[in-house]
Coordinates of C-alpha atoms in Angstrom, one line a residue:
M29 CA -48.4 -44.7 -47.3
R30 CA -44.9 -46.1 -46.7
L31 CA -42.5 -44.9 -44.0
R32 CA -40.0 -44.4 -46.9
A33 CA -42.3 -41.6 -48.1
L34 CA -42.0 -39.6 -44.9
L35 CA -38.0 -39.3 -45.3
D36 CA -38.9 -38.0 -48.6
T37 CA -40.8 -35.2 -47.4
D38 CA -38.3 -32.2 -46.2
A39 CA -41.1 -30.3 -44.5
L40 CA -41.5 -33.1 -41.8
G41 CA -37.9 -32.7 -40.6
L42 CA -37.5 -36.4 -39.9
R43 CA -34.2 -38.1 -39.5
L44 CA -33.8 -41.7 -39.6
L45 CA -31.9 -43.3 -36.5
G46 CA -32.7 -47.0 -37.2
G47 CA -34.8 -49.5 -39.2
E48 CA -33.3 -49.1 -42.6
D49 CA -34.6 -52.5 -43.4
E50 CA -38.2 -51.9 -42.3
L51 CA -39.0 -48.8 -44.2
D52 CA -41.3 -50.5 -46.4
R53 CA -43.8 -50.7 -43.6
S54 CA -47.2 -49.2 -44.3
V55 CA -48.5 -46.3 -42.0
R56 CA -52.1 -46.5 -41.4
G57 CA -52.6 -43.7 -38.8
V58 CA -50.8 -41.2 -36.4
M59 CA -50.9 -40.9 -32.7
T60 CA -49.1 -38.3 -30.3
T61 CA -48.3 -39.5 -26.7
D62 CA -46.3 -39.2 -23.7
L63 CA -48.1 -42.0 -21.8
R64 CA -45.8 -44.6 -20.4
D65 CA -48.3 -47.3 -21.6
P66 CA -50.3 -46.0 -24.6
S67 CA -51.5 -49.6 -25.6
R68 CA -55.0 -49.1 -25.0
Y69 CA -55.0 -46.3 -27.7
L70 CA -53.0 -48.1 -30.5
S71 CA -54.7 -50.4 -33.1
G72 CA -51.7 -51.3 -35.2
G73 CA -50.0 -49.7 -38.1
E74 CA -49.4 -46.1 -36.5
L75 CA -46.6 -43.8 -36.5
V76 CA -46.3 -42.8 -32.9
L77 CA -45.0 -39.2 -32.0
T78 CA -43.6 -38.8 -28.5
G79 CA -42.0 -35.7 -26.6
L80 CA -40.1 -38.3 -24.3
A81 CA -42.0 -36.9 -21.2
W82 CA -42.6 -40.6 -20.2
R83 CA -38.9 -41.3 -20.0
R84 CA -37.4 -40.6 -16.5
D85 CA -34.3 -42.7 -16.8
A86 CA -32.4 -45.1 -19.4
D87 CA -34.6 -48.1 -18.0
D88 CA -37.8 -46.8 -19.2
S89 CA -37.1 -47.2 -22.9
E90 CA -36.9 -50.8 -23.1
P91 CA -40.7 -51.5 -21.7
F92 CA -41.9 -48.5 -23.6
V93 CA -40.6 -49.9 -27.1
R94 CA -41.7 -53.5 -26.2
I95 CA -45.3 -52.0 -25.8
L96 CA -45.3 -50.3 -28.9
V97 CA -44.0 -53.4 -30.9
Q98 CA -46.6 -55.7 -29.3
A99 CA -49.4 -53.2 -30.4
G100 CA -47.9 -53.5 -33.9
V101 CA -47.1 -49.9 -34.5
A102 CA -45.3 -49.0 -37.8
A103 CA -42.7 -46.7 -36.2
L104 CA -41.7 -44.3 -33.6
A105 CA -40.8 -40.6 -34.1
A106 CA -39.1 -38.8 -31.2
G107 CA -39.0 -35.0 -30.7
E108 CA -35.6 -33.5 -30.0
A109 CA -37.2 -30.2 -28.2
E110 CA -37.2 -31.8 -24.7
L111 CA -33.8 -33.6 -24.5
G112 CA -31.9 -32.5 -27.4
D113 CA -30.6 -35.6 -29.0
V114 CA -32.6 -38.9 -28.9
P115 CA -31.2 -40.9 -26.0
D116 CA -28.9 -43.9 -26.9
D117 CA -31.0 -46.1 -24.7
L118 CA -34.1 -45.5 -26.9
V119 CA -32.0 -46.0 -30.1
L120 CA -30.9 -49.4 -28.9
A121 CA -34.0 -50.6 -27.7
C122 CA -35.9 -49.8 -30.9
A123 CA -32.9 -51.7 -32.8
R124 CA -33.5 -54.8 -30.7
H125 CA -37.2 -54.9 -31.4
R126 CA -36.8 -54.0 -35.0
L127 CA -38.8 -50.8 -34.6
P128 CA -38.0 -47.9 -37.1
L129 CA -37.1 -44.9 -35.3
F130 CA -37.0 -41.1 -36.5
A131 CA -35.8 -38.0 -34.8
V132 CA -38.1 -35.0 -35.2
H133 CA -36.1 -31.6 -35.6
E134 CA -37.2 -29.3 -32.6
S135 CA -38.4 -26.7 -35.2
V136 CA -41.1 -29.0 -36.6
A137 CA -44.5 -29.3 -34.6
F138 CA -46.0 -32.6 -34.0
A139 CA -49.2 -31.0 -35.8
T140 CA -47.5 -30.8 -38.9
I141 CA -46.6 -34.4 -39.1
T142 CA -50.0 -35.6 -38.0
E143 CA -51.8 -33.3 -40.7
H144 CA -49.3 -34.8 -43.4
V145 CA -50.0 -38.4 -42.6
V146 CA -53.7 -37.9 -42.0
R147 CA -54.1 -36.1 -45.4
Q148 CA -52.1 -38.9 -47.1
V149 CA -53.7 -41.8 -45.8
S150 CA -57.2 -40.4 -45.9
G151 CA -56.6 -39.6 -49.6
E152 CA -55.5 -43.1 -50.3
R153 CA -58.4 -44.6 -48.5
A154 CA -61.2 -42.6 -50.1
G155 CA -60.4 -43.8 -53.6
D156 CA -60.7 -47.7 -52.7
L157 CA -62.8 -48.1 -49.8
A158 CA -66.0 -48.7 -51.7
A159 CA -64.7 -51.0 -54.3
V160 CA -62.6 -53.0 -51.6
V161 CA -65.5 -53.7 -49.6
D162 CA -67.5 -54.8 -52.4
R163 CA -64.5 -57.0 -53.7
H164 CA -64.1 -58.4 -50.2
R165 CA -67.7 -59.6 -50.0
R166 CA -67.6 -61.2 -53.3
M167 CA -64.2 -63.1 -52.6
M168 CA -65.9 -64.2 -49.3
T169 CA -68.9 -65.8 -51.1
S170 CA -66.7 -67.4 -53.7
G171 CA -64.3 -69.1 -51.3
P172 CA -62.6 -72.7 -51.7
A173 CA -65.9 -74.3 -51.8
G174 CA -66.7 -72.6 -55.1
G175 CA -63.6 -73.6 -56.9
G176 CA -60.6 -73.3 -54.5
P177 CA -57.7 -70.7 -54.6
D178 CA -58.0 -70.4 -58.3
V179 CA -61.3 -68.8 -58.0
V180 CA -60.2 -66.1 -55.5
L181 CA -56.8 -65.5 -57.7
D182 CA -59.2 -64.9 -60.8
L183 CA -61.0 -62.3 -58.9
L184 CA -57.8 -60.7 -57.8
G185 CA -56.8 -60.6 -61.5
S186 CA -60.0 -59.2 -62.9
D187 CA -61.0 -56.8 -60.3
L188 CA -57.9 -55.6 -59.0
D189 CA -55.4 -56.2 -62.0
L190 CA -53.2 -58.2 -59.7
R191 CA -51.4 -61.2 -60.9
A192 CA -51.0 -63.7 -58.1
W193 CA -49.9 -67.2 -57.3
V194 CA -49.9 -69.7 -54.5
L195 CA -46.8 -71.5 -53.7
S196 CA -45.6 -74.2 -51.4
P197 CA -42.8 -73.7 -49.1
T198 CA -40.6 -75.6 -51.6
G199 CA -41.7 -73.4 -54.5
R200 CA -44.2 -75.8 -56.1
L201 CA -46.9 -73.8 -58.0
I202 CA -50.2 -74.7 -56.3
A203 CA -52.6 -72.3 -58.0
G204 CA -52.6 -69.2 -60.3
S205 CA -55.1 -67.0 -61.8
K206 CA -56.2 -67.6 -65.3
V207 CA -55.6 -63.8 -65.9
A208 CA -52.3 -64.0 -64.5
G209 CA -50.7 -65.0 -67.9
P210 CA -47.9 -67.7 -68.3
A211 CA -47.2 -69.6 -65.3
L212 CA -44.2 -68.4 -63.3
P213 CA -41.0 -70.2 -64.3
A214 CA -39.8 -73.0 -61.7
D215 CA -36.7 -71.0 -61.0
T216 CA -38.6 -67.9 -60.2
C217 CA -40.9 -70.0 -57.9
A218 CA -38.0 -71.4 -56.3
R219 CA -36.5 -68.0 -55.6
L220 CA -39.5 -66.6 -54.2
A221 CA -40.0 -69.5 -51.8
A222 CA -36.5 -69.0 -50.7
E223 CA -36.8 -65.2 -50.2
H224 CA -40.0 -65.9 -48.2
L225 CA -38.6 -68.5 -45.9
A226 CA -35.3 -66.5 -45.3
A227 CA -37.6 -63.5 -44.4
T228 CA -39.7 -65.6 -41.9
R229 CA -36.7 -67.1 -40.3
T230 CA -35.5 -63.6 -39.4
G231 CA -38.7 -62.6 -37.9
R232 CA -39.7 -59.9 -40.5
R233 CA -43.3 -59.3 -40.6
G234 CA -45.1 -59.8 -43.9
P235 CA -45.9 -59.2 -46.7
H236 CA -42.2 -59.5 -47.6
R237 CA -40.9 -57.3 -50.7
V238 CA -38.9 -59.2 -53.2
V239 CA -37.5 -57.7 -56.5
L240 CA -36.5 -60.5 -59.0
G241 CA -35.4 -59.7 -62.8
G242 CA -36.7 -56.1 -62.4
T243 CA -40.3 -57.2 -61.2
T244 CA -41.4 -56.5 -57.6
Y245 CA -43.3 -59.3 -55.7
S246 CA -45.0 -59.1 -52.5
L247 CA -45.2 -62.4 -50.4
F248 CA -48.0 -63.0 -47.9
P249 CA -47.7 -66.1 -45.5
V250 CA -50.7 -68.4 -45.7
R251 CA -51.0 -69.8 -42.3
S252 CA -53.5 -72.5 -41.0
S253 CA -56.9 -70.8 -40.5
G254 CA -57.5 -70.4 -36.9
R255 CA -53.7 -70.1 -36.1
S256 CA -52.4 -66.5 -35.6
P257 CA -48.9 -65.5 -36.2
Q258 CA -47.9 -66.0 -32.5
A259 CA -49.8 -69.2 -32.0
S260 CA -46.8 -71.6 -32.8
R261 CA -44.3 -71.7 -30.0
D262 CA -41.4 -71.5 -32.3
V263 CA -41.6 -70.2 -36.1
R264 CA -39.3 -73.3 -36.8
E265 CA -42.4 -75.5 -36.1
T266 CA -44.3 -74.0 -39.0
V267 CA -41.7 -72.4 -41.6
L268 CA -41.2 -75.3 -43.7
S269 CA -44.9 -76.1 -44.2
D270 CA -46.8 -72.9 -44.6
W271 CA -47.9 -71.9 -48.1
L272 CA -47.5 -68.4 -49.5
L273 CA -49.3 -65.9 -51.7
A274 CA -47.0 -64.1 -54.2
V275 CA -48.5 -61.0 -55.8
E276 CA -47.0 -59.1 -58.6
A277 CA -46.9 -55.7 -57.0
D278 CA -45.4 -53.5 -54.2
A279 CA -47.6 -53.7 -51.3
G280 CA -45.9 -51.2 -49.4
D281 CA -47.7 -48.7 -51.4
W282 CA -51.1 -50.0 -50.5
P283 CA -53.7 -48.4 -48.2
E284 CA -54.9 -50.3 -45.1
E285 CA -58.1 -51.6 -46.9
R286 CA -56.3 -53.2 -49.7
L287 CA -53.7 -54.9 -47.2
D288 CA -56.8 -56.2 -45.3
L289 CA -58.2 -57.5 -48.5
L290 CA -55.1 -59.5 -49.2
Q291 CA -55.1 -60.8 -45.6
G292 CA -58.7 -62.0 -46.2
V293 CA -57.6 -63.9 -49.4
T294 CA -54.7 -65.5 -47.5
Q295 CA -57.5 -66.6 -45.0
L296 CA -59.5 -68.0 -47.7
I297 CA -56.5 -70.0 -49.2
A298 CA -55.6 -71.2 -45.7
V299 CA -59.1 -73.0 -45.5
E300 CA -58.4 -74.9 -48.8
R301 CA -54.9 -75.7 -47.2
D302 CA -56.7 -77.3 -44.0
R303 CA -59.0 -79.0 -46.2
R304 CA -56.1 -80.6 -48.1
D305 CA -54.6 -81.5 -44.7
A306 CA -57.7 -83.0 -43.5
A307 CA -58.1 -85.1 -46.6
R308 CA -54.4 -86.5 -45.8
T309 CA -55.7 -87.9 -42.4
V310 CA -56.6 -91.2 -44.0
R311 CA -53.4 -91.8 -45.7
R312 CA -51.5 -90.8 -42.6
R313 CA -53.4 -93.3 -40.6
L314 CA -52.7 -95.8 -43.1
A315 CA -49.0 -95.2 -43.2
Q316 CA -49.0 -95.3 -39.3
E317 CA -50.7 -98.6 -39.1
V318 CA -48.4 -100.2 -41.7
L319 CA -45.3 -98.7 -39.9
E320 CA -46.5 -100.0 -36.6
L321 CA -47.0 -103.5 -38.0
V322 CA -43.7 -103.7 -39.5
Q323 CA -41.7 -102.1 -36.6
T324 CA -43.4 -104.7 -34.1
G325 CA -42.5 -107.7 -36.3
A326 CA -46.1 -108.6 -37.4
A327 CA -46.7 -111.5 -39.5
P328 CA -45.9 -110.6 -43.3
A329 CA -49.8 -111.9 -44.2
E330 CA -50.9 -109.4 -41.7
I331 CA -48.7 -106.4 -43.4
A332 CA -49.9 -107.6 -46.9
A333 CA -53.5 -107.4 -45.8
R334 CA -53.2 -103.8 -44.6
L335 CA -51.2 -102.9 -47.8
R336 CA -54.1 -104.4 -49.9
V337 CA -56.3 -101.6 -48.1
A338 CA -53.8 -98.9 -48.7
A339 CA -53.1 -99.5 -52.4
P340 CA -56.7 -98.4 -53.7
V341 CA -56.5 -95.4 -51.5
L342 CA -53.2 -94.4 -52.7
L343 CA -53.5 -95.4 -56.4
P344 CA -57.3 -95.3 -57.3
G345 CA -58.1 -97.9 -60.1
L346 CA -54.9 -99.9 -59.8
G347 CA -55.9 -103.6 -59.9
A348 CA -53.0 -105.2 -58.2
A349 CA -51.0 -104.1 -55.2
P350 CA -47.9 -102.2 -56.4
H351 CA -44.4 -102.3 -55.3
W352 CA -43.3 -100.0 -52.4
Q353 CA -40.6 -97.8 -51.6
V354 CA -39.7 -96.2 -48.0
V355 CA -38.3 -92.8 -47.6
V356 CA -37.1 -91.7 -44.2
A357 CA -36.6 -87.9 -43.3
R358 CA -35.6 -86.0 -40.3
V359 CA -35.5 -82.3 -39.6
E360 CA -33.1 -81.2 -36.8
W361 CA -32.5 -78.1 -35.3
E362 CA -29.5 -76.9 -33.0
G363 CA -30.0 -75.4 -29.6
E364 CA -33.6 -75.5 -28.1
E365 CA -35.7 -78.7 -28.7
V366 CA -38.1 -78.2 -31.5
E367 CA -40.4 -81.2 -32.2
G368 CA -39.2 -82.4 -35.6
G369 CA -41.7 -85.3 -36.4
P370 CA -44.7 -83.1 -37.5
V371 CA -42.4 -80.7 -39.5
A372 CA -40.6 -83.6 -41.3
Q373 CA -44.0 -85.3 -42.1
S374 CA -45.4 -82.1 -43.7
L375 CA -42.2 -81.3 -45.4
L376 CA -41.7 -85.0 -46.7
E377 CA -45.3 -84.9 -48.1
E378 CA -44.3 -81.8 -50.0
V379 CA -40.9 -83.2 -51.4
L380 CA -42.3 -86.4 -52.6
V381 CA -44.7 -84.4 -55.1
D382 CA -43.5 -84.1 -58.6
P383 CA -42.3 -80.4 -58.8
L384 CA -43.6 -80.3 -62.4
V385 CA -47.1 -81.0 -61.5
T386 CA -49.2 -78.0 -60.4
G387 CA -52.1 -78.2 -57.7
P388 CA -52.6 -79.7 -54.4
E389 CA -54.1 -83.0 -55.6
P390 CA -50.9 -85.0 -56.6
A391 CA -50.1 -85.2 -52.8
D392 CA -53.0 -87.4 -52.4
R393 CA -51.0 -90.5 -53.3
I394 CA -48.3 -90.2 -50.6
A395 CA -48.8 -91.7 -47.0
V396 CA -46.4 -90.4 -44.5
A397 CA -46.2 -91.2 -40.9
H398 CA -44.0 -89.9 -38.2
T399 CA -42.4 -91.3 -35.0
G400 CA -40.5 -89.2 -32.7
D401 CA -38.3 -86.9 -34.8
E402 CA -38.5 -89.0 -37.8
A403 CA -40.9 -89.0 -40.7
I404 CA -41.6 -92.3 -42.8
A405 CA -43.2 -92.3 -46.1
L406 CA -44.6 -95.3 -47.7
V407 CA -44.5 -94.6 -51.4
P408 CA -46.5 -96.8 -53.9
L409 CA -44.9 -97.6 -57.2
P410 CA -47.0 -99.0 -60.4
A411 CA -46.2 -102.7 -60.9
V412 CA -43.1 -103.0 -63.1
S413 CA -43.1 -105.1 -65.9
S414 CA -41.6 -108.7 -66.0
E415 CA -38.6 -107.4 -67.9
H416 CA -37.5 -105.5 -64.9
D417 CA -36.7 -106.4 -61.3
G418 CA -38.1 -103.2 -59.9
S419 CA -34.8 -102.4 -57.9
E420 CA -34.0 -99.3 -60.2
S421 CA -37.5 -98.0 -60.7
G422 CA -39.2 -95.3 -58.5
L423 CA -37.7 -92.4 -56.5
L424 CA -33.9 -91.7 -56.8
A425 CA -32.2 -90.0 -53.8
D426 CA -30.3 -87.6 -56.1
S427 CA -33.3 -86.1 -58.0
L428 CA -35.8 -85.9 -54.9
L429 CA -34.1 -82.7 -53.6
Q430 CA -32.9 -81.1 -56.9
S431 CA -35.7 -78.7 -57.3
V432 CA -36.1 -77.6 -53.6
R433 CA -32.6 -77.5 -52.2
E434 CA -32.6 -73.6 -52.8
P435 CA -35.8 -72.7 -50.7
L436 CA -35.1 -75.3 -48.1
S437 CA -31.7 -74.3 -47.6
A438 CA -33.0 -70.8 -47.0
G439 CA -35.6 -72.0 -44.4
L440 CA -33.0 -74.1 -42.7
D441 CA -30.2 -71.5 -42.7
G442 CA -28.3 -71.1 -39.6
D443 CA -29.4 -73.9 -37.3
G444 CA -31.3 -76.6 -39.4
R445 CA -30.8 -79.7 -41.4
L446 CA -32.8 -81.9 -43.4
T447 CA -31.5 -85.4 -44.2
L448 CA -33.4 -88.0 -46.3
G449 CA -32.8 -91.9 -47.0
V450 CA -34.4 -93.8 -49.9
S451 CA -34.8 -97.5 -50.0
A452 CA -35.0 -99.7 -53.0
A453 CA -38.4 -100.8 -54.4
V454 CA -39.7 -103.8 -52.6
H455 CA -42.3 -106.3 -54.0
S456 CA -43.8 -107.8 -51.0
A457 CA -44.6 -107.3 -47.3
E458 CA -41.7 -109.4 -46.4
G459 CA -39.5 -106.8 -47.8
L460 CA -40.7 -103.7 -46.0
R461 CA -38.9 -104.2 -42.8
G462 CA -35.6 -104.4 -44.8
A463 CA -36.6 -101.4 -46.7
L464 CA -37.3 -99.4 -43.6
E465 CA -33.8 -100.2 -42.1
E466 CA -32.2 -99.5 -45.3
A467 CA -33.7 -96.1 -45.8
R468 CA -32.7 -95.3 -42.4
H469 CA -29.2 -96.3 -42.9
A470 CA -29.1 -94.3 -46.0
R471 CA -30.5 -91.3 -44.1
R472 CA -27.3 -91.7 -41.6
V473 CA -25.2 -91.5 -44.5
A474 CA -26.8 -88.3 -45.7
A475 CA -26.4 -86.9 -42.2
A476 CA -22.6 -87.6 -42.3
R477 CA -22.3 -84.9 -45.2
P478 CA -21.8 -81.4 -44.9
G479 CA -24.6 -79.2 -45.9
R480 CA -28.3 -78.1 -44.9
V481 CA -30.2 -80.5 -47.3
C482 CA -28.9 -83.9 -47.9
A483 CA -30.1 -87.3 -49.2
A484 CA -28.7 -90.6 -49.9
G485 CA -30.2 -93.6 -51.4
H486 CA -29.9 -97.6 -51.1
Q487 CA -27.5 -97.7 -54.1
E488 CA -24.9 -96.0 -51.6
L489 CA -25.4 -98.9 -49.1
A490 CA -24.5 -101.7 -51.5
S491 CA -20.8 -101.8 -50.5
H492 CA -21.4 -102.6 -46.8
V493 CA -24.9 -102.7 -45.0
L494 CA -26.3 -104.9 -47.5
L495 CA -23.3 -107.2 -47.5
L496 CA -22.8 -107.5 -43.9
P497 CA -24.4 -111.0 -43.7
F498 CA -22.0 -112.4 -46.3
V499 CA -18.8 -111.2 -44.4
P500 CA -16.9 -114.2 -43.1
D501 CA -17.1 -114.6 -39.4
D502 CA -13.3 -114.4 -38.9
V503 CA -13.2 -111.2 -40.9
R504 CA -16.0 -109.8 -38.8
R505 CA -14.2 -110.8 -35.5
A506 CA -11.0 -109.3 -36.6
F507 CA -12.6 -105.9 -37.9
T508 CA -14.6 -105.6 -34.8
A509 CA -11.8 -106.4 -32.4
R510 CA -9.5 -103.9 -34.1
L511 CA -11.8 -101.1 -33.5
L512 CA -13.8 -101.8 -30.4
D513 CA -11.6 -103.9 -28.2
P514 CA -9.4 -101.0 -27.0
L515 CA -12.6 -99.2 -26.1
K516 CA -14.0 -102.2 -24.2
D517 CA -10.8 -102.8 -22.4
Y518 CA -10.9 -99.1 -21.4
D519 CA -14.5 -99.3 -20.2
R520 CA -13.8 -102.5 -18.0
R521 CA -10.9 -100.6 -16.3
H522 CA -12.2 -97.2 -16.0
R523 CA -16.1 -97.5 -16.2
A524 CA -15.8 -94.8 -18.7
E525 CA -18.8 -95.9 -21.0
L526 CA -17.0 -95.1 -24.2
I527 CA -18.9 -97.6 -26.1
P528 CA -22.4 -96.4 -25.2
T529 CA -21.1 -92.9 -25.9
L530 CA -20.0 -93.9 -29.4
E531 CA -23.2 -95.6 -30.1
A532 CA -25.2 -92.4 -29.1
F533 CA -22.8 -90.1 -30.8
L534 CA -23.4 -92.1 -34.1
D535 CA -27.0 -92.3 -33.5
C536 CA -27.2 -88.7 -33.1
D537 CA -25.3 -88.0 -36.5
G538 CA -22.4 -86.4 -34.8
S539 CA -24.4 -83.8 -33.2
W540 CA -22.7 -82.5 -29.9
T541 CA -25.8 -80.9 -28.5
R542 CA -28.3 -83.8 -29.2
C543 CA -25.8 -86.6 -28.0
A544 CA -24.9 -84.7 -24.8
T545 CA -28.7 -84.1 -24.0
R546 CA -29.5 -87.9 -24.9
L547 CA -26.5 -89.0 -22.4
H548 CA -27.3 -86.3 -19.9
L549 CA -23.6 -85.0 -20.1
H550 CA -22.2 -81.6 -20.5
V551 CA -20.8 -80.9 -24.1
N552 CA -17.4 -80.7 -22.7
T553 CA -17.7 -84.0 -20.9
L554 CA -18.6 -85.7 -24.4
R555 CA -15.9 -84.0 -26.3
Y556 CA -13.7 -85.3 -23.7
R557 CA -15.0 -89.0 -24.2
V558 CA -14.9 -88.7 -28.1
G559 CA -11.4 -87.6 -27.8
R560 CA -10.5 -90.7 -25.7
I561 CA -12.2 -93.0 -28.3
E562 CA -10.1 -91.3 -31.1
Q563 CA -6.9 -91.3 -29.1
L564 CA -7.5 -95.2 -28.2
T565 CA -8.4 -96.3 -31.8
G566 CA -6.3 -93.8 -34.0
R567 CA -9.5 -92.7 -35.6
D568 CA -11.1 -89.4 -36.4
L569 CA -14.8 -89.2 -35.6
S570 CA -15.3 -86.1 -37.8
R571 CA -14.4 -88.2 -40.9
L572 CA -17.3 -89.9 -42.8
E573 CA -15.0 -92.9 -43.4
D574 CA -14.0 -93.5 -39.7
K575 CA -17.8 -92.9 -38.7
L576 CA -18.8 -95.7 -41.2
D577 CA -16.2 -98.0 -39.9
F578 CA -17.4 -97.6 -36.3
F579 CA -20.9 -97.8 -37.4
L580 CA -20.1 -101.2 -39.2
A581 CA -18.1 -102.6 -36.3
L582 CA -20.9 -101.9 -33.8
R583 CA -23.5 -103.6 -36.3
M584 CA -21.3 -106.6 -36.6
S585 CA -20.4 -107.0 -32.7

């Protein structure tokens, strides 16, 4: 039964004091306690009843509530008979930990509430228990090795009459049962993924209930097998890579056994997810090897030999080595340091899959490496005909994020950004180093724009970066002198390090926090230096045009 149902029963005398957003939680049992630490008697999902005898002063409420939350209880109900009103310190502690809190009128006995909850929960369990156990056994023997997530979803549809789909974090449809009827529309998938990411970022426990177009969906996270919800140090490290199971039903009305069944389903799907990730190991290694050769200035012949090895793996059956494109991505979070490279790697692998193609296999043709906070994709393109030069073929920055912007913006909302840069197609190993630099420059252009999710392509660099070698020397000298000489002179006189500060500020895409951390400065000191740069040059480093001018001046100096 759901917490909401308790409020609808007048005989229980319950009054809600906090936790309106959590009333869809399921109640799987009831326990009465006045122990200061009842954790040994809790298994999760209980409605805890207390007369507050454990409370001696206001400082006791916080540790008591923390113990209940760690045990996974559904809600707390405090009696008013002992102290009259429920103390404010208990109300605040429950609000901090998102634990629903009820007040029990002094005229209502705890035994009355206990009897009601036990009767409701036991009645729901009795009807489903035998069938659920049998279905669970069948699903465990029909796991991913027997046909992937589709088999499990088919059983959900045929045995429990549940329409269900597996979605990627960007809303791409990975699997759906044959009995689920027509595939979910792309916009519905995107909306569900966005709702799931937003709920996960706020710390709400799954399943998440979403209503779209009058239809109720319950969203279950699919986490890597063997990883508990608390295994990650920070939810931001996994929120953009976990799959989700969308079920067309209101799971808030389900008994414990059915919820356990769906959790088992997510574990089976997680095995398929891990299998897919393991299959990507070879492609990731190929990308890493090519990237290291390119960045260390290896001979083109050596790079070309490695590409010949990579081509058959990424494009099976292709006779000749294809053209290649490079895509660079960075996921950045404000505040505490969160490792961005692996997150960007998983996300870039997902973004580069055609959103109109279902299933996990299309991702098998994408090789993504990561170095530091940056992910770099080596994308093979079928060889273009002689009628084209290849420069206009392949991926376009504008279309890459079109279908995934809504869910990713929800997952990044508040403190995260995703920026991508896309190079032109190159025809040989000699062009890969330039393509990598081109993609990195394009990503910096994207980072200078507002918004949580931004991309830029090589076409946007044609007016400056690609033309730098052709700028006359006297023009280059005049341009750089006008912007950088005032800063160099000031540095010589005052040892102010304005030039290194400017380079770091642009390299950090204007992020005050990251730049201050890199330079080991207080943010206020950094703001003072940037203000001095602007004063000496008459430029504004919050404007994209001025950032680009400084960037070009530094590149040409």
